[in-house]
Short mmCIF file of C-alpha atoms in Angstrom, two decimals:
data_model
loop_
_atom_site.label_atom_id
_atom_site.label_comp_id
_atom_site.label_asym_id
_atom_site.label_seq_id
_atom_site.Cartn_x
_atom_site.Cartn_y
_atom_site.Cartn_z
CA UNK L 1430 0.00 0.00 0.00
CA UNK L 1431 1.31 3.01 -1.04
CA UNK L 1432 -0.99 5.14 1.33
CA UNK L 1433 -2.97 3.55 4.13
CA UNK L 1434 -5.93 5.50 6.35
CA UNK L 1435 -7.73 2.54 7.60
CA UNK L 1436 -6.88 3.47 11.27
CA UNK L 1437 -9.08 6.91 10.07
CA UNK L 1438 -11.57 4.17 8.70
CA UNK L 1439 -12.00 2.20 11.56
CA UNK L 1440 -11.96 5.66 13.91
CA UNK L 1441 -15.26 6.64 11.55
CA UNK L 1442 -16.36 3.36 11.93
CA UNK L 1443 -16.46 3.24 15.32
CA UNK L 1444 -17.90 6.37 15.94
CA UNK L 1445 -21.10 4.47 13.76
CA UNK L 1446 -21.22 1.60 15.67
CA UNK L 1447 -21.54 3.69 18.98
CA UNK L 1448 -24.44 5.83 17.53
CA UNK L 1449 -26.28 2.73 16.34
CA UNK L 1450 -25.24 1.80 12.98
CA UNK L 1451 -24.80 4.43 10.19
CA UNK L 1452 -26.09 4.00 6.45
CA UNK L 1453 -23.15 3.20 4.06
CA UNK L 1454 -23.20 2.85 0.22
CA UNK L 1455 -20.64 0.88 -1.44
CA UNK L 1456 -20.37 1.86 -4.98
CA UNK L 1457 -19.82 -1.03 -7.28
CA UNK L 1458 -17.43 -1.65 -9.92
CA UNK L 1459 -17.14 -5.30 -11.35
CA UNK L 1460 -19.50 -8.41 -11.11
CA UNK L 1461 -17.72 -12.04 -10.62
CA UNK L 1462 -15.91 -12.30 -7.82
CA UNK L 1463 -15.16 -8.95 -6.93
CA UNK L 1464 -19.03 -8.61 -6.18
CA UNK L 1465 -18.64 -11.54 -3.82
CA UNK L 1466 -16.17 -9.58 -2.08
CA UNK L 1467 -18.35 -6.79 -1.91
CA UNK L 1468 -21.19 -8.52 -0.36
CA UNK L 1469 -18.78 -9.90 2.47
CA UNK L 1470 -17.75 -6.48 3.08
CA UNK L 1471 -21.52 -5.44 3.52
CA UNK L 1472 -22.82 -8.65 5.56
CA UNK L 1473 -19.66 -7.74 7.91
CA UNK L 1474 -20.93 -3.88 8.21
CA UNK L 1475 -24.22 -5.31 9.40
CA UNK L 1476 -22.95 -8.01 11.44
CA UNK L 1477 -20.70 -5.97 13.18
CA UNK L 1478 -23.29 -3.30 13.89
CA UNK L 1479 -21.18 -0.41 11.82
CA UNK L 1480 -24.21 -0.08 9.37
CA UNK L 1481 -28.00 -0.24 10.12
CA UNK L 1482 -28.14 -0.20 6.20
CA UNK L 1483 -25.87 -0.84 3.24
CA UNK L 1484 -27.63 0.41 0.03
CA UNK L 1485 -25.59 -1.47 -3.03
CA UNK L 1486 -24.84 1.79 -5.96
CA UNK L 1487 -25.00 -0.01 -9.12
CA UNK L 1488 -24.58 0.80 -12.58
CA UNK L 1489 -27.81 0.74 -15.28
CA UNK L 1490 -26.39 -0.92 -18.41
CA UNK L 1491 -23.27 -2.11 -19.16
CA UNK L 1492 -20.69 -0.06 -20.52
CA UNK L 1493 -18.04 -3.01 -20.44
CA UNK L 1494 -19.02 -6.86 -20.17
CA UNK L 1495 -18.08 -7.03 -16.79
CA UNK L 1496 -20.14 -3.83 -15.10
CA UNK L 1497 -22.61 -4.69 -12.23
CA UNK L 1498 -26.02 -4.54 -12.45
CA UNK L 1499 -28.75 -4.91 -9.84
CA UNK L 1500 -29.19 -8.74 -11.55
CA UNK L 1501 -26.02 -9.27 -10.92
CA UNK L 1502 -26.14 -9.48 -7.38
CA UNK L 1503 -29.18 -10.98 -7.25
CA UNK L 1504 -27.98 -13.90 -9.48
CA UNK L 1505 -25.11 -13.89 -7.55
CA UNK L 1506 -26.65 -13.90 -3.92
CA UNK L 1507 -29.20 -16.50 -5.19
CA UNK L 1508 -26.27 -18.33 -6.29
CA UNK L 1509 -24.88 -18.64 -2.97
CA UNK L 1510 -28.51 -19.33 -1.30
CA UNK L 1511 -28.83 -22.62 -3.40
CA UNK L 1512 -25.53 -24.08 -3.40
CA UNK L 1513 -25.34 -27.88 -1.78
CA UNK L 1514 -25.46 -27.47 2.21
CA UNK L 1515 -23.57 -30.19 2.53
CA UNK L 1516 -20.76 -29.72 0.36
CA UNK L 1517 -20.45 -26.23 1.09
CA UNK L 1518 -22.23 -25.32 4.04
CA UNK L 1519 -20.53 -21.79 4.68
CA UNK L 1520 -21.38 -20.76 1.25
CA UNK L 1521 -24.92 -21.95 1.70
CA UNK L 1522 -25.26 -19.89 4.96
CA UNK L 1523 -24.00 -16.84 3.52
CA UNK L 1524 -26.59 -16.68 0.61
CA UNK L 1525 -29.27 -17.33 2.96
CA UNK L 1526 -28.18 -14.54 5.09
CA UNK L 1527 -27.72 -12.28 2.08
CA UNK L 1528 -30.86 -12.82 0.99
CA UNK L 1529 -32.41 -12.31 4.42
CA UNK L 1530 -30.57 -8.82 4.82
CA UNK L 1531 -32.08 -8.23 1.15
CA UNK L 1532 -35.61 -9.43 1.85
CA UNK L 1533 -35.61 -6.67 5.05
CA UNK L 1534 -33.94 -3.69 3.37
CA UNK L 1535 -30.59 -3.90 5.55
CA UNK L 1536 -29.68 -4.81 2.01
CA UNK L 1537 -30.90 -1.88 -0.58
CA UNK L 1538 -30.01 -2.04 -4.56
CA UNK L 1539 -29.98 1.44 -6.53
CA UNK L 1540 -29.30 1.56 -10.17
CA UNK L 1541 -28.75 4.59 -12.08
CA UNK L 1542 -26.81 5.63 -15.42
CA UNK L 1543 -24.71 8.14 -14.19
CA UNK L 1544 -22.26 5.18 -12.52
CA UNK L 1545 -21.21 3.75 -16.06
CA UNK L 1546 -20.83 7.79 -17.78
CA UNK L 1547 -17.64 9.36 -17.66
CA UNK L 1548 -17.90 12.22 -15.87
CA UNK L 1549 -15.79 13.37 -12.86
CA UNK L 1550 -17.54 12.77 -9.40
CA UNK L 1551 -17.50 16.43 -8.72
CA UNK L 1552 -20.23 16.62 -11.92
CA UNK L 1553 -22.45 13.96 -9.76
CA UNK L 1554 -26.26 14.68 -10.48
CA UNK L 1555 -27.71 16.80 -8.38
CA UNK L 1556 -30.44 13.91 -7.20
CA UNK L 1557 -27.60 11.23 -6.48
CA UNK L 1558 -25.18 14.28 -4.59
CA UNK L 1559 -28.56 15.37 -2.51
CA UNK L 1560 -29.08 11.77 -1.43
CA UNK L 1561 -25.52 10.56 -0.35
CA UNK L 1562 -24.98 14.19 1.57
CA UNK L 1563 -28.19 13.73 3.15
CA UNK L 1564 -28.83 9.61 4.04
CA UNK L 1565 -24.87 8.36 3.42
CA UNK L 1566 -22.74 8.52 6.27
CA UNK L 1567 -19.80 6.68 4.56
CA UNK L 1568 -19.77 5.59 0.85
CA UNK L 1569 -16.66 3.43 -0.12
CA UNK L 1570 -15.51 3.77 -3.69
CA UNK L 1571 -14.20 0.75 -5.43
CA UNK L 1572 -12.12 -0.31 -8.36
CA UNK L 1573 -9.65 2.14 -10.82
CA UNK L 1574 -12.01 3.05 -12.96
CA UNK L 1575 -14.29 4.85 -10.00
CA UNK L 1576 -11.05 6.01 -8.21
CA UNK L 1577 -9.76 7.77 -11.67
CA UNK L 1578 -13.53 9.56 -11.88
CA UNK L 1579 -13.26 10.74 -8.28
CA UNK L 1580 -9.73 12.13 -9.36
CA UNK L 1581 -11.29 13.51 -12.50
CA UNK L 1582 -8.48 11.48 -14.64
CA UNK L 1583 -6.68 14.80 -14.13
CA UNK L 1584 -2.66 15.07 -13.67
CA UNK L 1585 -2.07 15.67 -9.22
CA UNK L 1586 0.58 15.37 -7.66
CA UNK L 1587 1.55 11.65 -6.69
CA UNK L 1588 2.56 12.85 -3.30
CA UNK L 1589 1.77 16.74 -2.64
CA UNK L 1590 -2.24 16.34 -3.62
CA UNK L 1591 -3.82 14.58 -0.55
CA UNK L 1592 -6.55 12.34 -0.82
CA UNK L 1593 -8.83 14.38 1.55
CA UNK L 1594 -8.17 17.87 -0.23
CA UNK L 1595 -8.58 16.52 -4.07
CA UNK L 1596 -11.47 14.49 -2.79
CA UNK L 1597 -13.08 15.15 0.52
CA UNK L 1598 -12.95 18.67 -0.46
CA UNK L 1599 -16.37 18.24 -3.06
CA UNK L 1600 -17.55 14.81 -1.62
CA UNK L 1601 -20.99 14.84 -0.63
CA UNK L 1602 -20.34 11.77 2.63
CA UNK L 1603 -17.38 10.38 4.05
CA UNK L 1604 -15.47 8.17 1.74
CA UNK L 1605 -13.16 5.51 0.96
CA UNK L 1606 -11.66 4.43 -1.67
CA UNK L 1607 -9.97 0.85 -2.32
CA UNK L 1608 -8.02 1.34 -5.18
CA UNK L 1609 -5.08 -0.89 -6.81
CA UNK L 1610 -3.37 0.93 -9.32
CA UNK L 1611 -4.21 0.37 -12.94
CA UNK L 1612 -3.65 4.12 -14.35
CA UNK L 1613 -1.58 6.68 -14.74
CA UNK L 1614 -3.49 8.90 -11.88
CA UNK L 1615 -3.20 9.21 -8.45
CA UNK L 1616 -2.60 11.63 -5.49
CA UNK L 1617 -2.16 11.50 -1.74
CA UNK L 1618 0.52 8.57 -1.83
CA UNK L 1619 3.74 8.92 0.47
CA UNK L 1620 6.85 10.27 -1.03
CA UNK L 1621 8.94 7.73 0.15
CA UNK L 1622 6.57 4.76 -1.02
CA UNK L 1623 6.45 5.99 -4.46
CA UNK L 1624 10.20 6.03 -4.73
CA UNK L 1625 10.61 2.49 -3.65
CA UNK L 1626 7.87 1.13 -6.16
CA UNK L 1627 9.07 3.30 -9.31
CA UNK L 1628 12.03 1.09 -7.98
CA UNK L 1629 10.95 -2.19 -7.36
CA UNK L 1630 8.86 -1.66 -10.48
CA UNK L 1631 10.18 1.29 -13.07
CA UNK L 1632 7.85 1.20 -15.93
CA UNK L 1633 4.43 -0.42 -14.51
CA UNK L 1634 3.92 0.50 -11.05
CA UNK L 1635 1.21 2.49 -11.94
CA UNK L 1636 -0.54 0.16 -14.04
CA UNK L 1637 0.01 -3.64 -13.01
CA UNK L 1638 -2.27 -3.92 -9.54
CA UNK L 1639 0.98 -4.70 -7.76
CA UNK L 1640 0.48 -1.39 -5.22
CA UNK L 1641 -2.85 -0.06 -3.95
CA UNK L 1642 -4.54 2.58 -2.17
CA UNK L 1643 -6.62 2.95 0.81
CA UNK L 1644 -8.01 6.48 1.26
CA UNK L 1645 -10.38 8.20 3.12
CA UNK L 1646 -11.44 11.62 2.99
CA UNK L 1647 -14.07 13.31 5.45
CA UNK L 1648 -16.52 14.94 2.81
CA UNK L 1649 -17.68 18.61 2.01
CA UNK L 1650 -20.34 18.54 5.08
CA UNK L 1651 -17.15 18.03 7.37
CA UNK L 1652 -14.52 20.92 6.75
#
């Protein structure tokens, strides 16, 4: 990881278990088994009590082959729910669950166009911004191509540009973003880190998935 705030995560996370639970979106990137990771990241926010509520932000059509839709995780969850008890029980008990959390809304699924278009994040419709600054209390942003929209695909500083000023700064919520490097854009990573993997790694550092990101950045209704 070239830049690491999960202890300012788990500080905001805490602070949302002790009030109750907050409501989180996680905004989706890829189906396949990076939506299976998602949906163990949401069943642990319930479990754990850090969200009341996880509404699922997914995207209306597919602009590549492997963009998730609301059917998606519904094939995928009902997937899980049918799978052989026997043979794999944990699997079994998980789709079950997932479907239970769907069945009484811990679970929400929103769909809209604007998560496959290419604008910047600071462009966000004025409907989706209004909702998130008003019901989100912490969105987490996933995958490159979301990270290089919150960014704006613009040229910042690797180092100088932190996460929370380039970000945060128009944000409607708290976020997060989990990020491995696929492209050529990036800010808030620590001088020191960068040198070592332009060394370890000269000409694809930036580009392979070898070094990641985990941001967070407090949001416009918190500066």
């Amino acid at each position: 990881l070239l830049h690491d705030d999960t202890a300012k995560l788990i500080e905001h996370c805490e602070k949302l278990h002790g009030k109750g639970g907050g409501n989180i979106d996680i905004i989706v990137d890829n189906a396949g088994f990076e939506l299976v990771v998602d949906l163990c990241l949401a069943d642990y926010l319930v479990a754990s009590g850090v969200a009341k509520s996880v509404t699922f932000q997914l995207k209306a059509h597919p602009t590549f082959v492997s963009d998730a839709l609301e059917h998606d995780l519904m094939n995928t969850v009902e997937y899980f729910a049918s799978l052989d008890a026997e043979k794999y029980p944990h699997g079994r008990a998980a789709g079950e669950r997932w479907l239970k959390y769907l069945n009484n809304q811990d679970w929400i699924c929103h769909e809209d166009n604007f998560w496959v278009q290419p604008l910047p994040m600071w462009q966000m419709h004025d409907d989706i911004f209004d909702d998130l600054n008003t019901r989100c209390d912490l969105a987490f942003v996933k995958g490159d191509a979301n990270y290089r929209r919150l960014l704006g695909d613009c040229e910042w500083d690797y180092s100088a540009a932190s996460f929370d000023d380039v970000v945060g700064a128009y944000f409607p919520c708290a976020v997060c973003a989990l990020r491995t490097l696929k492209a050529e854009v990036g800010c808030g990573m620590e001088a020191e880190k960068v040198k070592r993997a332009k060394e370890l790694d000269p000409k694809g550092w930036m580009v392979t998935g070898r070094f990641g990101v985990v941001h967070f950045g407090k949001g416009c209704g918190e500066q």
